[in-house]
Amino acid sequence: MVRCVLSQMATIDVKEYEKQDSLLIIDSARAYFGSSIDILSFVKSLVNYADQIGKNGVTVLADMGSFFCYNKLNDLIEYEMSLQRTSDIKAKGFCFYKGDDFKWRISRIERKKLLDHHGRELMIAPTPTVK
């Protein structure tokens, strides 16, 4: 689905960028729950690889929906609070939430905590209307 959206709606040549190792698309459920390596260690290894091939850094667009699908809300809050803004790693991260998940499935206190912690790096997408 991500490849399709990037190709058709954003007119990005996904195949070419993947071939150049400039784009890596990973299933978020596998990244958070199905891998023996934690996601932050994986990102650090990507940063090292990017540095080796002469890239400026790494940008991570993270879909947080998997935490809701697997009913791991406590893990979500713990994970998000573990993310630190640091300048010692050449990576930018953006966490994406579906609007209804963020509004209705996270308490007001936890939403405030996430917004205070993330600032601009937290993206809340409107929930699509099904007709």
Short mmCIF file of N, CA and C in Angstrom, two decimals:
data_model
loop_
_atom_site.label_atom_id
_atom_site.label_comp_id
_atom_site.label_asym_id
_atom_site.label_seq_id
_atom_site.Cartn_x
_atom_site.Cartn_y
_atom_site.Cartn_z
N MET A 1 0.82 -1.19 0.00
CA MET A 1 0.00 0.00 0.00
C MET A 1 0.87 1.26 0.00
N VAL A 2 1.94 1.26 0.81
CA VAL A 2 2.82 2.44 0.88
C VAL A 2 3.47 2.68 -0.48
N ARG A 3 3.93 1.61 -1.10
CA ARG A 3 4.55 1.77 -2.42
C ARG A 3 3.56 2.36 -3.43
N CYS A 4 2.34 1.89 -3.38
CA CYS A 4 1.30 2.39 -4.29
C CYS A 4 1.03 3.87 -4.06
N VAL A 5 0.87 4.27 -2.81
CA VAL A 5 0.60 5.67 -2.50
C VAL A 5 1.76 6.55 -2.93
N LEU A 6 2.98 6.12 -2.62
CA LEU A 6 4.15 6.92 -3.00
C LEU A 6 4.27 7.03 -4.52
N SER A 7 4.01 5.93 -5.20
CA SER A 7 4.14 5.92 -6.66
C SER A 7 3.06 6.75 -7.34
N GLN A 8 1.83 6.53 -6.94
CA GLN A 8 0.72 7.14 -7.65
C GLN A 8 0.38 8.55 -7.16
N MET A 9 0.35 8.73 -5.84
CA MET A 9 -0.11 10.02 -5.32
C MET A 9 1.03 11.02 -5.17
N ALA A 10 2.20 10.54 -4.81
CA ALA A 10 3.34 11.44 -4.62
C ALA A 10 4.27 11.42 -5.83
N THR A 11 3.94 10.61 -6.82
CA THR A 11 4.73 10.44 -8.05
C THR A 11 6.22 10.25 -7.76
N ILE A 12 6.51 9.36 -6.82
CA ILE A 12 7.88 9.01 -6.47
C ILE A 12 8.23 7.71 -7.18
N ASP A 13 9.39 7.64 -7.77
CA ASP A 13 9.86 6.43 -8.44
C ASP A 13 10.38 5.46 -7.37
N VAL A 14 9.46 4.75 -6.75
CA VAL A 14 9.77 3.89 -5.62
C VAL A 14 10.80 2.83 -5.99
N LYS A 15 10.62 2.17 -7.10
CA LYS A 15 11.55 1.10 -7.50
C LYS A 15 12.98 1.62 -7.64
N GLU A 16 13.11 2.79 -8.23
CA GLU A 16 14.44 3.36 -8.42
C GLU A 16 15.08 3.72 -7.10
N TYR A 17 14.33 4.35 -6.20
CA TYR A 17 14.88 4.72 -4.89
C TYR A 17 15.22 3.49 -4.05
N GLU A 18 14.40 2.45 -4.16
CA GLU A 18 14.72 1.21 -3.45
C GLU A 18 15.98 0.58 -4.03
N LYS A 19 16.12 0.62 -5.33
CA LYS A 19 17.31 0.06 -5.99
C LYS A 19 18.57 0.80 -5.56
N GLN A 20 18.45 2.11 -5.34
CA GLN A 20 19.59 2.93 -4.93
C GLN A 20 19.85 2.86 -3.42
N ASP A 21 19.06 2.07 -2.71
CA ASP A 21 19.11 1.99 -1.24
C ASP A 21 18.82 3.34 -0.59
N SER A 22 18.01 4.16 -1.27
CA SER A 22 17.62 5.45 -0.71
C SER A 22 16.24 5.40 -0.07
N LEU A 23 15.54 4.29 -0.26
CA LEU A 23 14.20 4.10 0.31
C LEU A 23 14.07 2.67 0.80
N LEU A 24 13.64 2.54 2.03
CA LEU A 24 13.42 1.22 2.63
C LEU A 24 12.04 1.25 3.26
N ILE A 25 11.18 0.34 2.86
CA ILE A 25 9.82 0.27 3.39
C ILE A 25 9.70 -1.03 4.18
N ILE A 26 9.33 -0.89 5.45
CA ILE A 26 9.23 -2.04 6.35
C ILE A 26 7.85 -2.06 6.98
N ASP A 27 7.26 -3.22 7.09
CA ASP A 27 5.98 -3.37 7.76
C ASP A 27 6.12 -2.97 9.23
N SER A 28 5.29 -2.04 9.69
CA SER A 28 5.44 -1.51 11.05
C SER A 28 5.20 -2.57 12.12
N ALA A 29 4.27 -3.48 11.89
CA ALA A 29 4.03 -4.53 12.89
C ALA A 29 5.27 -5.40 13.06
N ARG A 30 5.92 -5.74 11.96
CA ARG A 30 7.16 -6.52 12.06
C ARG A 30 8.26 -5.72 12.75
N ALA A 31 8.33 -4.45 12.43
CA ALA A 31 9.39 -3.61 13.01
C ALA A 31 9.25 -3.50 14.52
N TYR A 32 8.02 -3.35 15.01
CA TYR A 32 7.81 -3.17 16.44
C TYR A 32 7.70 -4.48 17.21
N PHE A 33 7.10 -5.51 16.60
CA PHE A 33 6.78 -6.71 17.36
C PHE A 33 7.36 -8.00 16.81
N GLY A 34 7.89 -8.00 15.60
CA GLY A 34 8.29 -9.26 14.99
C GLY A 34 9.75 -9.36 14.64
N SER A 35 10.60 -8.57 15.28
CA SER A 35 12.01 -8.57 14.95
C SER A 35 12.84 -8.81 16.20
N SER A 36 13.95 -9.48 16.02
CA SER A 36 14.84 -9.73 17.16
C SER A 36 15.67 -8.50 17.52
N ILE A 37 15.73 -7.54 16.61
CA ILE A 37 16.47 -6.29 16.88
C ILE A 37 15.46 -5.18 17.16
N ASP A 38 15.73 -4.36 18.16
CA ASP A 38 14.80 -3.28 18.44
C ASP A 38 14.92 -2.21 17.37
N ILE A 39 13.84 -1.48 17.18
CA ILE A 39 13.75 -0.53 16.08
C ILE A 39 14.81 0.58 16.16
N LEU A 40 15.12 1.03 17.37
CA LEU A 40 16.12 2.10 17.50
C LEU A 40 17.51 1.62 17.10
N SER A 41 17.86 0.40 17.45
CA SER A 41 19.15 -0.16 17.02
C SER A 41 19.19 -0.31 15.50
N PHE A 42 18.05 -0.69 14.93
CA PHE A 42 17.96 -0.82 13.48
C PHE A 42 18.17 0.53 12.80
N VAL A 43 17.54 1.57 13.33
CA VAL A 43 17.71 2.91 12.76
C VAL A 43 19.17 3.34 12.85
N LYS A 44 19.81 3.06 13.98
CA LYS A 44 21.23 3.41 14.11
C LYS A 44 22.08 2.69 13.07
N SER A 45 21.74 1.43 12.78
CA SER A 45 22.50 0.70 11.75
C SER A 45 22.24 1.31 10.37
N LEU A 46 21.01 1.78 10.13
CA LEU A 46 20.72 2.46 8.86
C LEU A 46 21.51 3.76 8.74
N VAL A 47 21.63 4.48 9.84
CA VAL A 47 22.41 5.72 9.84
C VAL A 47 23.87 5.43 9.50
N ASN A 48 24.41 4.39 10.10
CA ASN A 48 25.80 4.00 9.80
C ASN A 48 25.95 3.63 8.33
N TYR A 49 24.99 2.87 7.80
CA TYR A 49 25.04 2.48 6.39
C TYR A 49 24.93 3.71 5.49
N ALA A 50 24.02 4.62 5.82
CA ALA A 50 23.86 5.84 5.03
C ALA A 50 25.16 6.64 5.01
N ASP A 51 25.81 6.70 6.14
CA ASP A 51 27.09 7.41 6.23
C ASP A 51 28.14 6.74 5.33
N GLN A 52 28.17 5.41 5.33
CA GLN A 52 29.13 4.66 4.51
C GLN A 52 28.94 4.91 3.02
N ILE A 53 27.67 5.08 2.59
CA ILE A 53 27.43 5.26 1.15
C ILE A 53 27.30 6.74 0.77
N GLY A 54 27.66 7.61 1.70
CA GLY A 54 27.72 9.03 1.40
C GLY A 54 26.41 9.79 1.48
N LYS A 55 25.45 9.26 2.18
CA LYS A 55 24.17 9.97 2.37
C LYS A 55 24.27 10.86 3.60
N ASN A 56 23.39 11.85 3.69
CA ASN A 56 23.42 12.82 4.79
C ASN A 56 22.78 12.32 6.08
N GLY A 57 21.98 11.31 6.01
CA GLY A 57 21.29 10.82 7.19
C GLY A 57 20.09 9.98 6.80
N VAL A 58 19.21 9.79 7.77
CA VAL A 58 18.05 8.92 7.59
C VAL A 58 16.81 9.66 8.08
N THR A 59 15.71 9.50 7.35
CA THR A 59 14.42 10.00 7.80
C THR A 59 13.50 8.80 7.98
N VAL A 60 12.88 8.72 9.15
CA VAL A 60 11.99 7.60 9.47
C VAL A 60 10.57 8.14 9.56
N LEU A 61 9.68 7.56 8.78
CA LEU A 61 8.25 7.87 8.86
C LEU A 61 7.60 6.64 9.48
N ALA A 62 7.15 6.77 10.71
CA ALA A 62 6.68 5.61 11.47
C ALA A 62 5.17 5.62 11.64
N ASP A 63 4.53 4.56 11.19
CA ASP A 63 3.09 4.38 11.38
C ASP A 63 2.88 3.73 12.75
N MET A 64 2.22 4.44 13.64
CA MET A 64 2.04 3.95 15.00
C MET A 64 0.79 3.08 15.15
N GLY A 65 0.07 2.86 14.06
CA GLY A 65 -1.17 2.09 14.08
C GLY A 65 -1.03 0.67 14.56
N SER A 66 0.14 0.06 14.40
CA SER A 66 0.33 -1.33 14.81
C SER A 66 0.09 -1.51 16.31
N PHE A 67 0.46 -0.52 17.09
CA PHE A 67 0.25 -0.61 18.53
C PHE A 67 -1.23 -0.74 18.86
N PHE A 68 -2.08 -0.09 18.09
CA PHE A 68 -3.52 -0.18 18.32
C PHE A 68 -4.06 -1.53 17.84
N CYS A 69 -3.56 -2.00 16.70
CA CYS A 69 -4.01 -3.30 16.17
C CYS A 69 -3.70 -4.44 17.12
N TYR A 70 -2.59 -4.34 17.82
CA TYR A 70 -2.18 -5.41 18.74
C TYR A 70 -2.52 -5.10 20.20
N ASN A 71 -3.35 -4.06 20.42
CA ASN A 71 -3.77 -3.67 21.77
C ASN A 71 -2.57 -3.49 22.71
N LYS A 72 -1.59 -2.75 22.24
CA LYS A 72 -0.37 -2.52 23.02
C LYS A 72 -0.22 -1.03 23.34
N LEU A 73 -1.29 -0.45 23.85
CA LEU A 73 -1.27 0.98 24.14
C LEU A 73 -0.23 1.33 25.19
N ASN A 74 -0.08 0.52 26.23
CA ASN A 74 0.94 0.80 27.25
C ASN A 74 2.33 0.75 26.63
N ASP A 75 2.57 -0.21 25.75
CA ASP A 75 3.86 -0.30 25.06
C ASP A 75 4.09 0.93 24.17
N LEU A 76 3.01 1.42 23.55
CA LEU A 76 3.11 2.59 22.69
C LEU A 76 3.60 3.80 23.49
N ILE A 77 2.97 4.07 24.60
CA ILE A 77 3.34 5.24 25.40
C ILE A 77 4.78 5.08 25.90
N GLU A 78 5.12 3.89 26.36
CA GLU A 78 6.49 3.63 26.83
C GLU A 78 7.50 3.82 25.71
N TYR A 79 7.18 3.30 24.52
CA TYR A 79 8.08 3.43 23.38
C TYR A 79 8.25 4.90 23.00
N GLU A 80 7.13 5.62 22.88
CA GLU A 80 7.21 7.02 22.48
C GLU A 80 8.03 7.84 23.48
N MET A 81 7.85 7.59 24.76
CA MET A 81 8.59 8.35 25.77
C MET A 81 10.08 7.99 25.76
N SER A 82 10.42 6.82 25.22
CA SER A 82 11.83 6.42 25.16
C SER A 82 12.58 7.13 24.04
N LEU A 83 11.83 7.66 23.06
CA LEU A 83 12.46 8.36 21.95
C LEU A 83 12.96 9.71 22.44
N GLN A 84 14.22 9.95 22.19
CA GLN A 84 14.81 11.21 22.63
C GLN A 84 15.26 12.01 21.43
N ARG A 85 15.09 13.30 21.54
CA ARG A 85 15.64 14.18 20.52
C ARG A 85 17.13 14.29 20.79
N THR A 86 17.91 13.84 19.87
CA THR A 86 19.35 13.87 20.08
C THR A 86 20.05 14.29 18.81
N SER A 87 21.13 15.01 18.94
CA SER A 87 21.86 15.46 17.77
C SER A 87 23.04 14.55 17.44
N ASP A 88 23.24 13.51 18.25
CA ASP A 88 24.38 12.63 17.98
C ASP A 88 24.06 11.55 16.95
N ILE A 89 22.84 11.50 16.47
CA ILE A 89 22.48 10.53 15.44
C ILE A 89 21.85 11.30 14.27
N LYS A 90 22.28 10.97 13.07
CA LYS A 90 21.80 11.68 11.87
C LYS A 90 20.50 11.05 11.39
N ALA A 91 19.46 11.20 12.20
CA ALA A 91 18.15 10.66 11.84
C ALA A 91 17.06 11.63 12.28
N LYS A 92 16.06 11.74 11.42
CA LYS A 92 14.85 12.50 11.75
C LYS A 92 13.72 11.49 11.81
N GLY A 93 12.86 11.64 12.78
CA GLY A 93 11.74 10.72 12.89
C GLY A 93 10.42 11.45 12.99
N PHE A 94 9.43 10.89 12.33
CA PHE A 94 8.07 11.42 12.38
C PHE A 94 7.13 10.26 12.70
N CYS A 95 6.35 10.39 13.75
CA CYS A 95 5.40 9.36 14.15
C CYS A 95 4.02 9.75 13.65
N PHE A 96 3.37 8.85 12.92
CA PHE A 96 2.07 9.12 12.33
C PHE A 96 0.97 8.34 13.05
N TYR A 97 -0.11 9.04 13.36
CA TYR A 97 -1.28 8.46 14.00
C TYR A 97 -2.51 8.73 13.15
N LYS A 98 -3.42 7.77 13.11
CA LYS A 98 -4.73 8.00 12.52
C LYS A 98 -5.52 8.83 13.53
N GLY A 99 -6.21 9.85 13.05
CA GLY A 99 -6.90 10.79 13.91
C GLY A 99 -7.80 10.16 14.97
N ASP A 100 -8.63 9.20 14.57
CA ASP A 100 -9.53 8.57 15.53
C ASP A 100 -8.78 7.80 16.61
N ASP A 101 -7.70 7.13 16.23
CA ASP A 101 -6.90 6.41 17.23
C ASP A 101 -6.35 7.40 18.25
N PHE A 102 -5.80 8.48 17.77
CA PHE A 102 -5.19 9.46 18.67
C PHE A 102 -6.25 10.13 19.55
N LYS A 103 -7.38 10.46 18.97
CA LYS A 103 -8.40 11.20 19.71
C LYS A 103 -9.18 10.32 20.69
N TRP A 104 -9.52 9.10 20.29
CA TRP A 104 -10.44 8.30 21.08
C TRP A 104 -9.78 7.16 21.85
N ARG A 105 -8.62 6.73 21.45
CA ARG A 105 -8.03 5.55 22.10
C ARG A 105 -6.89 5.88 23.05
N ILE A 106 -6.49 7.14 23.06
CA ILE A 106 -5.43 7.59 23.96
C ILE A 106 -6.05 8.62 24.90
N SER A 107 -5.78 8.48 26.18
CA SER A 107 -6.37 9.41 27.15
C SER A 107 -5.86 10.83 26.91
N ARG A 108 -6.60 11.80 27.40
CA ARG A 108 -6.23 13.21 27.25
C ARG A 108 -4.85 13.47 27.85
N ILE A 109 -4.57 12.89 29.00
CA ILE A 109 -3.28 13.07 29.67
C ILE A 109 -2.15 12.49 28.82
N GLU A 110 -2.37 11.29 28.27
CA GLU A 110 -1.34 10.66 27.43
C GLU A 110 -1.14 11.42 26.13
N ARG A 111 -2.23 11.96 25.55
CA ARG A 111 -2.11 12.77 24.33
C ARG A 111 -1.24 14.00 24.60
N LYS A 112 -1.50 14.66 25.72
CA LYS A 112 -0.71 15.85 26.07
C LYS A 112 0.75 15.47 26.26
N LYS A 113 0.99 14.34 26.92
CA LYS A 113 2.36 13.88 27.15
C LYS A 113 3.06 13.63 25.81
N LEU A 114 2.37 12.98 24.87
CA LEU A 114 2.95 12.70 23.55
C LEU A 114 3.22 14.00 22.78
N LEU A 115 2.27 14.91 22.80
CA LEU A 115 2.45 16.17 22.08
C LEU A 115 3.57 17.00 22.68
N ASP A 116 3.65 17.04 24.02
CA ASP A 116 4.74 17.78 24.67
C ASP A 116 6.09 17.16 24.35
N HIS A 117 6.12 15.84 24.29
CA HIS A 117 7.38 15.13 24.05
C HIS A 117 7.85 15.29 22.61
N HIS A 118 6.91 15.17 21.67
CA HIS A 118 7.26 15.15 20.25
C HIS A 118 7.28 16.51 19.58
N GLY A 119 6.33 17.33 19.91
CA GLY A 119 6.24 18.60 19.18
C GLY A 119 5.89 18.37 17.73
N ARG A 120 6.71 18.89 16.82
CA ARG A 120 6.42 18.82 15.38
C ARG A 120 6.63 17.44 14.79
N GLU A 121 7.25 16.52 15.50
CA GLU A 121 7.54 15.21 14.93
C GLU A 121 6.37 14.24 15.04
N LEU A 122 5.26 14.69 15.57
CA LEU A 122 4.08 13.86 15.71
C LEU A 122 3.05 14.32 14.70
N MET A 123 2.62 13.41 13.81
CA MET A 123 1.67 13.75 12.77
C MET A 123 0.37 13.00 13.02
N ILE A 124 -0.73 13.72 12.98
CA ILE A 124 -2.04 13.11 13.19
C ILE A 124 -2.83 13.30 11.92
N ALA A 125 -3.09 12.21 11.23
CA ALA A 125 -3.79 12.26 9.95
C ALA A 125 -5.29 12.15 10.19
N PRO A 126 -6.08 12.90 9.44
CA PRO A 126 -7.53 12.75 9.58
C PRO A 126 -7.94 11.34 9.19
N THR A 127 -8.93 10.83 9.89
CA THR A 127 -9.43 9.50 9.58
C THR A 127 -10.22 9.58 8.28
N PRO A 128 -9.90 8.71 7.30
CA PRO A 128 -10.60 8.77 6.02
C PRO A 128 -12.08 8.43 6.19
N THR A 129 -12.91 9.08 5.41
CA THR A 129 -14.34 8.82 5.43
C THR A 129 -14.63 7.71 4.42
N VAL A 130 -15.33 6.69 4.89
CA VAL A 130 -15.69 5.57 4.02
C VAL A 130 -17.10 5.81 3.51
N LYS A 131 -17.26 5.78 2.19
CA LYS A 131 -18.58 6.01 1.58
C LYS A 131 -19.13 4.75 0.99
#
